[in-house]
Amino acid sequence: MTENSSRTRTWRVGAVLCAAGAAPAGPHEIAVGPDGCIADLLPVSPEDLTREEASLIAMPALANAHDHGRGLPTLACGIADAPLEQWMVNLARQPKVDPYDTAALAFARMAGSGIGAVYHCHNTQVGSALLQEAEAVSRAARDVGIRVAFGWPFFDANPMVYGSHAALAEMFPPQQREAVATMDRALRDCATNMALFDEARAFEHAGFALHYHPVAPQWAKPETLRAIARASAETGRRVHTHLLETRLQREWADHHFPDGFVNWLDAMGLLSPRLTVAHGVWLRRDEIDLLAQRGVTVSVNVSSNLRLRSGLPPLSDMQSGKVPFGLGLDGMALDDDQDMLRELRLAHLMLTQPCRHEEGPVARPDATATLHAAWEDGRRAILGADGGGRITAGAPADILFLDRVAMASDYLEGLPADPEWLLSRATRAHVAHLLVAGREVVRHGRVAGVDEAALQDRLVAAARAARAKSPPDAGQISLTAEATLAFYAKGLHCGEA
Ligand SMILES: [Zn+2]
């Protein structure tokens, strides 16, 4: 990399993938202006490249379209992967740790796997400390240097199960029933939360923006969803919600909205090009078509769906229904390592399997849909239409450089440039550099803005100390697990609203 007097920096690479669907281009010089955008892209002669430059392939930085920014993975907290509703009960095992450290470590890991932008659905550790936690996440975003959309949580319904907490209370010992039946009273109401949201706007900066995040339709009151739809229409701010992640959520929705659940969301004005819905595992084809008509984006989280036994996302329906979709890790990557490149591989393999009704010639696998999700549609769910997700003059300089020599050390000839080849093997181990708005967020595989190893040591030590000081109430957790299991087994989520 060289720097000249106008502070335009140039990067030379052996190959470039400029956009999803475009053929790989050969050796190029990419100029990045002081405004953080790509100033120019010029072909160069292969002889002018060093060995290291020739090894690099440049492409748009990846977008992680749904995550929760957990520096300490749930497995580390002793929370086994299990169906979502059972897994969530065990989240009470998470120790309370510093919100800056947990977000900074999560963002650093993401940067190290080539992620330049993330949608962060915030789960509070301490509900009353949401404002302070948001400030800490904002600082972590600035220090690490990736772009973060912060999903401001609106959670004011069904705290423990989808349905009547009075019915759930019957599953608990008599002395706990009152508290279980009335636990929703402790949830923050929409008006108070909107006022806090306005205060938190002070934490916004070029790499950190607030979005409305009704956690899911079953976890927000209808009037809260309506207020968010109105606020989004007035301000243009984006909305992001979990939607139909599990079979139990599908059953709850079908029983409570017999005239159509997604239609109901549409009638209150929630479906718009500003909306992203996460998961959508149990969406039906007509619902996917309606989302597509309204310009809604889906965030698909394949590894998370597999690990939490939610089911397989209906990718072929999404593809044929032409609903835009991005890809997310949801903090639950296949190998629990936040490897976005491996997530791309998994999504790509799923997207290119044959369908049972297919006939005629067998198509060659095409990486376009996967890369479009990872570069453009996922990014739009996070940042709106900012012209990014492409390597072209004028676009934000959010660029991922992979080391092809490291990736292809056993190849008999040549270095891969075809995206199909890259998706077959690339992992976070091959991330050489990452630029976000022209800033070197990762240099030679190391995150520049924070000390990732020190953060990890500090976070694990603090979590162990917190665990020793106040161990989880294992008895209460298993009581709650049994009660919720019995609630759903009796079909009470399909009972009275
Ligand atoms: Zn999630």
XYZ file of C-alpha atoms and ligand atoms in Angstrom:
498
model
C 0.000 0.000 0.000
C 1.283 3.491 -0.792
C 0.148 6.896 0.286
C 0.458 10.165 -1.628
C 0.133 13.791 -0.624
C -3.624 13.990 -1.213
C -3.967 11.061 1.218
C -5.371 8.884 -1.507
C -4.189 5.347 -0.752
C -3.748 2.643 -3.301
C -3.991 -1.125 -3.036
C -2.690 -3.531 -5.671
C -4.212 -6.958 -5.984
C -3.915 -9.988 -8.251
C -7.678 -10.180 -8.842
C -10.914 -8.328 -8.060
C -14.510 -9.412 -7.680
C -16.312 -6.144 -8.343
C -19.925 -7.241 -7.822
C -22.117 -10.302 -7.492
C -22.570 -11.779 -10.945
C -19.574 -10.007 -12.471
C -16.718 -12.101 -13.860
C -13.483 -11.934 -11.849
C -11.139 -9.216 -13.067
C -7.353 -9.571 -13.163
C -4.643 -7.448 -11.523
C -5.867 -4.012 -10.477
C -4.932 -0.976 -8.451
C -7.708 0.313 -6.193
C -7.428 3.937 -5.098
C -9.229 4.948 -1.900
C -9.879 8.630 -1.348
C -9.703 10.579 1.910
C -13.527 10.552 1.946
C -13.505 6.785 2.588
C -14.812 5.989 -0.878
C -13.228 4.204 -3.820
C -11.680 6.896 -6.025
C -10.550 4.728 -8.903
C -10.039 1.191 -10.130
C -7.349 0.680 -12.763
C -5.946 -2.466 -14.419
C -2.239 -3.010 -13.849
C 0.279 -5.380 -15.367
C 0.897 -8.609 -13.416
C 4.652 -7.919 -13.567
C 4.144 -4.775 -11.487
C 2.820 -6.742 -8.509
C 4.810 -8.111 -5.605
C 4.199 -11.757 -4.674
C 2.100 -10.618 -1.749
C -0.016 -8.293 -3.901
C -0.490 -10.999 -6.530
C -1.806 -13.318 -3.836
C -4.603 -10.940 -2.851
C -8.111 -10.964 -4.229
C -10.290 -7.944 -3.391
C -14.059 -8.067 -2.991
C -16.785 -6.129 -1.169
C -16.726 -6.555 2.616
C -19.311 -9.020 3.945
C -22.526 -7.956 5.664
C -23.733 -9.889 8.722
C -27.432 -9.153 8.477
C -28.448 -10.453 11.909
C -26.475 -10.880 15.115
C -26.535 -10.237 18.851
C -22.915 -9.236 19.518
C -22.138 -11.893 22.110
C -18.441 -11.693 22.985
C -18.925 -14.749 25.163
C -20.683 -17.454 23.138
C -23.622 -19.243 24.725
C -21.732 -22.569 24.613
C -19.015 -20.989 26.767
C -21.706 -20.170 29.336
C -22.778 -23.809 29.563
C -25.861 -23.315 27.382
C -26.254 -26.338 25.109
C -27.697 -25.919 21.619
C -31.362 -26.919 21.766
C -34.711 -25.934 20.246
C -35.056 -22.152 20.611
C -37.727 -22.096 23.316
C -35.707 -24.494 25.499
C -32.407 -22.760 24.728
C -33.811 -19.349 25.715
C -34.690 -20.510 29.228
C -31.022 -21.339 29.707
C -29.872 -17.862 28.698
C -30.277 -17.092 32.401
C -26.926 -18.879 32.779
C -25.105 -15.973 31.105
C -22.999 -14.043 33.607
C -23.213 -10.250 33.584
C -20.088 -8.791 32.015
C -18.858 -5.448 30.762
C -21.055 -4.440 27.794
C -18.154 -2.705 26.021
C -15.872 -5.745 26.250
C -18.539 -8.155 25.042
C -19.492 -5.987 22.056
C -15.885 -5.084 21.171
C -14.815 -8.743 21.209
C -17.836 -9.781 19.131
C -17.188 -7.028 16.566
C -13.470 -7.854 16.468
C -14.241 -11.513 15.716
C -16.634 -10.425 12.985
C -14.055 -8.092 11.437
C -11.566 -10.964 11.472
C -13.926 -12.984 9.310
C -14.387 -10.232 6.741
C -17.556 -8.588 8.075
C -17.642 -4.839 7.429
C -21.210 -4.216 8.612
C -23.493 -5.923 11.106
C -27.065 -5.685 12.258
C -26.800 -5.939 16.050
C -30.059 -6.931 17.790
C -29.328 -5.867 21.314
C -30.240 -8.200 24.168
C -29.864 -6.274 27.400
C -27.893 -7.863 30.220
C -29.581 -5.495 32.675
C -32.893 -4.174 31.378
C -32.668 -0.877 33.272
C -29.177 -0.242 31.823
C -30.190 -0.244 28.140
C -29.010 3.346 27.615
C -25.570 2.664 29.141
C -25.252 -0.591 27.213
C -26.097 1.197 23.938
C -23.393 3.780 24.661
C -20.867 0.963 25.259
C -21.829 -0.766 21.981
C -21.498 2.552 20.144
C -17.944 2.945 21.516
C -17.077 -0.644 20.603
C -18.280 -0.030 17.018
C -16.075 3.067 16.774
C -12.994 1.326 18.209
C -13.238 -1.811 16.064
C -14.303 0.186 13.008
C -17.037 -1.953 11.472
C -20.415 -0.396 10.690
C -23.080 -1.291 13.232
C -26.848 -0.867 13.082
C -28.116 -1.136 16.640
C -31.515 -2.772 17.014
C -33.164 -0.915 19.892
C -35.226 -3.657 21.585
C -38.975 -3.244 22.087
C -40.016 -6.195 24.231
C -43.322 -5.740 26.050
C -45.307 -8.984 25.651
C -45.071 -12.704 26.399
C -41.843 -12.617 28.439
C -41.587 -16.351 29.103
C -43.950 -18.192 26.719
C -46.137 -17.315 23.734
C -49.476 -17.101 25.484
C -51.175 -16.795 28.841
C -48.784 -16.389 31.753
C -51.682 -17.094 34.107
C -51.856 -20.560 32.519
C -48.075 -20.919 32.708
C -48.161 -19.937 36.399
C -50.153 -23.088 37.143
C -47.057 -25.129 36.241
C -45.041 -23.454 39.004
C -45.117 -24.042 42.790
C -47.876 -22.007 44.521
C -45.519 -19.431 46.029
C -44.186 -18.474 42.560
C -47.487 -18.293 40.673
C -48.302 -14.644 41.283
C -44.870 -13.519 40.097
C -45.056 -15.648 36.917
C -48.612 -14.549 36.083
C -47.717 -10.856 36.345
C -44.133 -10.824 35.084
C -45.057 -8.820 31.965
C -45.712 -5.804 34.221
C -41.955 -5.400 34.631
C -41.454 -4.896 30.883
C -40.704 -1.393 29.631
C -43.710 0.221 27.934
C -43.497 1.579 24.417
C -43.742 5.306 25.276
C -40.921 5.082 27.838
C -38.837 3.095 25.384
C -39.400 5.607 22.558
C -38.216 8.399 24.887
C -35.060 6.401 25.740
C -34.514 5.741 22.031
C -34.518 9.503 21.442
C -31.900 9.962 24.165
C -29.727 7.243 22.645
C -29.564 9.120 19.334
C -26.690 11.022 20.969
C -24.567 7.854 20.602
C -24.940 7.719 16.827
C -21.876 8.290 14.660
C -20.779 7.474 11.107
C -20.439 3.788 12.024
C -23.338 3.430 14.452
C -27.044 4.028 13.828
C -30.186 3.126 15.753
C -32.943 1.029 14.222
C -36.294 0.083 15.721
C -36.224 -3.529 16.861
C -39.570 -4.958 17.958
C -37.945 -8.219 19.101
C -40.676 -10.286 17.427
C -44.429 -9.898 16.855
C -45.092 -12.360 19.700
C -42.849 -10.319 22.002
C -44.351 -6.892 21.307
C -47.866 -5.588 21.853
C -49.870 -4.796 18.700
C -49.990 -1.117 19.686
C -46.178 -1.138 19.987
C -45.834 -2.602 16.485
C -48.217 0.092 15.217
C -46.241 2.867 16.942
C -43.008 1.566 15.411
C -44.564 1.348 11.926
C -45.670 4.988 12.302
C -42.313 6.173 13.644
C -40.441 4.404 10.842
C -42.695 5.954 8.189
C -42.159 9.415 9.696
C -38.404 9.207 10.239
C -37.304 6.789 7.509
C -35.467 4.692 10.112
C -35.309 0.994 9.473
C -37.133 -1.710 11.459
C -35.854 -5.225 12.129
C -37.782 -8.023 13.794
C -37.441 -11.764 14.310
C -40.247 -13.513 12.420
C -41.563 -17.083 12.390
C -38.309 -18.648 13.541
C -39.809 -21.847 15.015
C -42.743 -24.214 14.636
C -44.200 -23.082 17.962
C -44.187 -19.463 16.749
C -45.952 -20.574 13.557
C -48.606 -22.374 15.612
C -49.057 -19.346 17.901
C -49.425 -17.053 14.882
C -51.908 -19.313 13.072
C -54.144 -19.617 16.117
C -54.105 -15.941 17.012
C -54.398 -14.595 13.462
C -56.662 -16.995 11.542
C -57.111 -14.402 8.759
C -53.373 -14.397 8.082
C -50.506 -13.372 10.294
C -48.299 -11.622 7.749
C -51.424 -9.905 6.328
C -52.080 -8.607 9.813
C -48.555 -7.166 10.048
C -49.139 -5.576 6.641
C -52.454 -4.032 7.687
C -50.737 -2.186 10.521
C -48.222 -0.720 8.073
C -45.191 -2.668 9.218
C -44.275 -4.222 5.857
C -42.231 -1.763 3.833
C -38.826 -1.538 2.109
C -37.525 -0.288 5.501
C -38.306 -3.614 7.192
C -36.014 -6.610 7.677
C -37.379 -9.848 9.106
C -34.929 -12.335 10.587
C -35.192 -16.103 10.038
C -38.596 -16.590 8.372
C -37.990 -20.350 8.613
C -41.742 -21.049 8.794
C -42.887 -18.495 6.201
C -45.318 -19.853 3.641
C -45.008 -19.158 -0.049
C -47.915 -16.663 -0.162
C -46.359 -14.786 2.768
C -42.990 -14.692 1.001
C -44.744 -13.257 -2.065
C -46.355 -10.529 0.066
C -42.985 -9.653 1.656
C -41.490 -9.439 -1.842
C -44.309 -7.139 -3.008
C -43.701 -4.807 -0.089
C -39.919 -4.739 -0.601
C -39.168 -6.364 2.758
C -35.729 -7.977 3.202
C -35.288 -11.338 4.955
C -32.188 -12.086 7.012
C -31.426 -15.795 6.646
C -29.420 -17.486 9.411
C -28.652 -21.023 8.297
C -26.216 -22.147 11.012
C -28.361 -20.710 13.783
C -31.448 -22.446 12.402
C -29.576 -25.747 12.295
C -28.083 -25.414 15.782
C -31.334 -24.269 17.425
C -33.325 -26.946 15.595
C -35.577 -24.298 14.051
C -35.674 -25.988 10.660
C -34.277 -25.221 7.234
C -35.033 -21.751 5.823
C -37.191 -21.887 2.642
C -34.376 -20.599 0.445
C -35.713 -21.884 -2.860
C -39.096 -20.201 -2.202
C -37.304 -16.987 -1.256
C -35.246 -17.180 -4.418
C -38.130 -17.959 -6.754
C -40.376 -15.488 -4.880
C -37.718 -12.819 -5.491
C -37.738 -11.575 -1.909
C -34.373 -9.936 -1.188
C -32.404 -11.725 1.489
C -29.168 -11.225 3.396
C -27.177 -13.683 5.486
C -26.600 -13.519 9.235
C -24.656 -15.444 11.852
C -27.036 -14.730 14.748
C -24.046 -15.348 17.060
C -24.436 -19.078 16.264
C -21.966 -19.893 13.494
C -21.657 -23.563 12.575
C -18.347 -24.031 14.396
C -19.132 -21.336 16.990
C -16.330 -19.210 15.564
C -18.252 -16.382 13.881
C -16.880 -17.421 10.487
C -18.932 -15.559 7.916
C -17.094 -17.124 4.977
C -18.075 -20.599 6.136
C -21.653 -19.332 6.556
C -21.565 -18.200 2.935
C -20.442 -21.674 1.911
C -23.304 -23.285 3.811
C -25.901 -20.907 2.322
C -24.396 -21.337 -1.133
C -24.557 -25.142 -0.927
C -28.185 -24.949 0.167
C -29.070 -22.458 -2.559
C -27.620 -24.640 -5.298
C -29.086 -28.050 -4.462
C -31.506 -29.571 -7.001
C -35.241 -29.268 -6.356
C -37.385 -32.366 -6.722
C -39.563 -30.802 -9.441
C -36.608 -29.767 -11.612
C -36.243 -31.219 -15.083
C -33.979 -30.688 -18.073
C -30.290 -29.918 -18.150
C -28.483 -29.719 -14.814
C -27.269 -26.164 -14.231
C -23.748 -25.275 -13.147
C -23.596 -23.922 -9.593
C -23.752 -20.121 -9.639
C -22.440 -18.048 -6.732
C -24.344 -14.899 -7.744
C -27.291 -15.284 -5.332
C -25.052 -16.001 -2.334
C -22.723 -13.105 -3.042
C -25.601 -10.752 -3.744
C -27.004 -11.633 -0.310
C -23.661 -11.241 1.462
C -22.591 -8.049 -0.333
C -25.687 -6.066 -1.301
C -29.047 -7.164 0.118
C -27.655 -7.919 3.584
C -25.847 -4.609 3.570
C -29.001 -2.733 2.595
C -30.773 -4.283 5.603
C -28.094 -2.696 7.790
C -27.250 0.577 6.068
C -30.043 1.280 3.601
C -29.055 1.971 -0.010
C -25.581 3.503 0.419
C -24.092 2.405 -2.909
C -21.877 -0.164 -1.151
C -21.455 -3.870 -1.741
C -19.570 -3.216 -4.985
C -16.012 -2.356 -5.898
C -16.567 0.619 -8.149
C -15.545 4.264 -8.230
C -17.670 6.298 -5.816
C -18.734 3.338 -3.642
C -17.807 3.221 0.058
C -14.357 1.639 0.401
C -15.525 -1.399 2.378
C -13.184 -3.994 0.905
C -12.175 -7.498 1.934
C -8.829 -8.913 0.784
C -8.316 -12.666 0.896
C -4.917 -14.351 0.794
C -5.155 -16.850 -2.069
C -1.709 -18.372 -1.489
C -2.757 -19.378 2.033
C -6.030 -20.745 0.671
C -4.509 -22.667 -2.236
C -1.140 -23.778 -0.867
C -1.697 -27.304 -2.213
C -3.125 -26.328 -5.611
C -1.204 -27.833 -8.481
C -1.466 -24.666 -10.569
C -2.746 -21.139 -10.338
C -4.593 -19.153 -7.699
C -8.418 -19.158 -7.549
C -10.342 -16.078 -8.624
C -13.661 -17.654 -9.566
C -16.150 -17.020 -6.731
C -17.328 -20.611 -6.954
C -13.795 -21.708 -6.022
C -13.505 -19.173 -3.236
C -16.810 -20.271 -1.703
C -15.592 -23.862 -1.749
C -12.741 -23.244 0.651
C -12.366 -19.729 2.108
C -12.544 -19.328 5.880
C -11.585 -16.584 8.297
C -8.044 -18.021 8.241
C -7.671 -16.519 4.757
C -8.718 -12.958 5.615
C -5.683 -10.767 4.932
C -7.053 -7.233 5.248
C -10.390 -5.481 5.698
C -11.124 -1.854 4.918
C -14.245 -0.091 6.185
C -14.748 3.448 4.869
C -11.110 3.191 3.785
C -9.887 2.520 7.341
C -7.732 -0.569 7.882
C -9.877 -2.488 10.325
C -7.914 -5.730 9.790
C -4.272 -5.738 8.712
C -2.429 -9.019 8.007
C -5.235 -10.964 9.670
C -5.148 -8.941 12.881
C -7.798 -6.514 14.063
C -6.140 -3.102 14.336
C -8.441 -1.065 16.583
C -8.566 -3.293 19.673
C -6.383 -5.979 21.243
C -8.568 -9.011 20.536
C -6.537 -11.467 22.641
C -6.477 -9.144 25.651
C -10.212 -8.510 25.306
C -10.870 -12.248 25.233
C -8.700 -12.866 28.319
C -10.357 -10.010 30.196
C -13.878 -11.063 29.263
C -13.403 -14.729 30.154
C -11.758 -13.827 33.477
C -14.584 -11.394 34.331
C -17.235 -13.943 33.340
C -15.619 -16.651 35.499
C -15.432 -14.239 38.438
C -19.083 -13.235 37.954
C -20.076 -16.904 37.720
C -18.196 -17.718 40.960
C -19.721 -14.751 42.762
C -23.269 -15.381 41.658
C -23.810 -18.824 40.130
C -26.938 -19.405 38.039
C -29.933 -20.744 39.926
C -29.866 -24.187 38.329
C -32.934 -25.363 40.236
C -35.052 -22.423 39.068
C -33.791 -22.770 35.499
C -34.785 -26.431 35.337
C -38.145 -25.673 36.959
C -38.773 -23.004 34.294
C -37.602 -25.364 31.550
C -40.027 -28.067 32.694
C -42.886 -25.562 33.032
C -42.429 -24.087 29.552
C -42.049 -27.545 28.020
C -45.338 -28.592 29.650
C -47.026 -25.326 28.540
C -46.213 -25.974 24.882
C -46.862 -29.720 25.131
C -50.407 -28.912 26.257
C -50.828 -26.583 23.308
C -51.463 -23.575 25.547
C -49.685 -21.263 23.036
C -52.688 -21.982 20.828
C -55.127 -21.046 23.599
C -56.725 -17.710 24.404
C -54.695 -14.589 23.592
Zn -31.608 -13.363 16.615
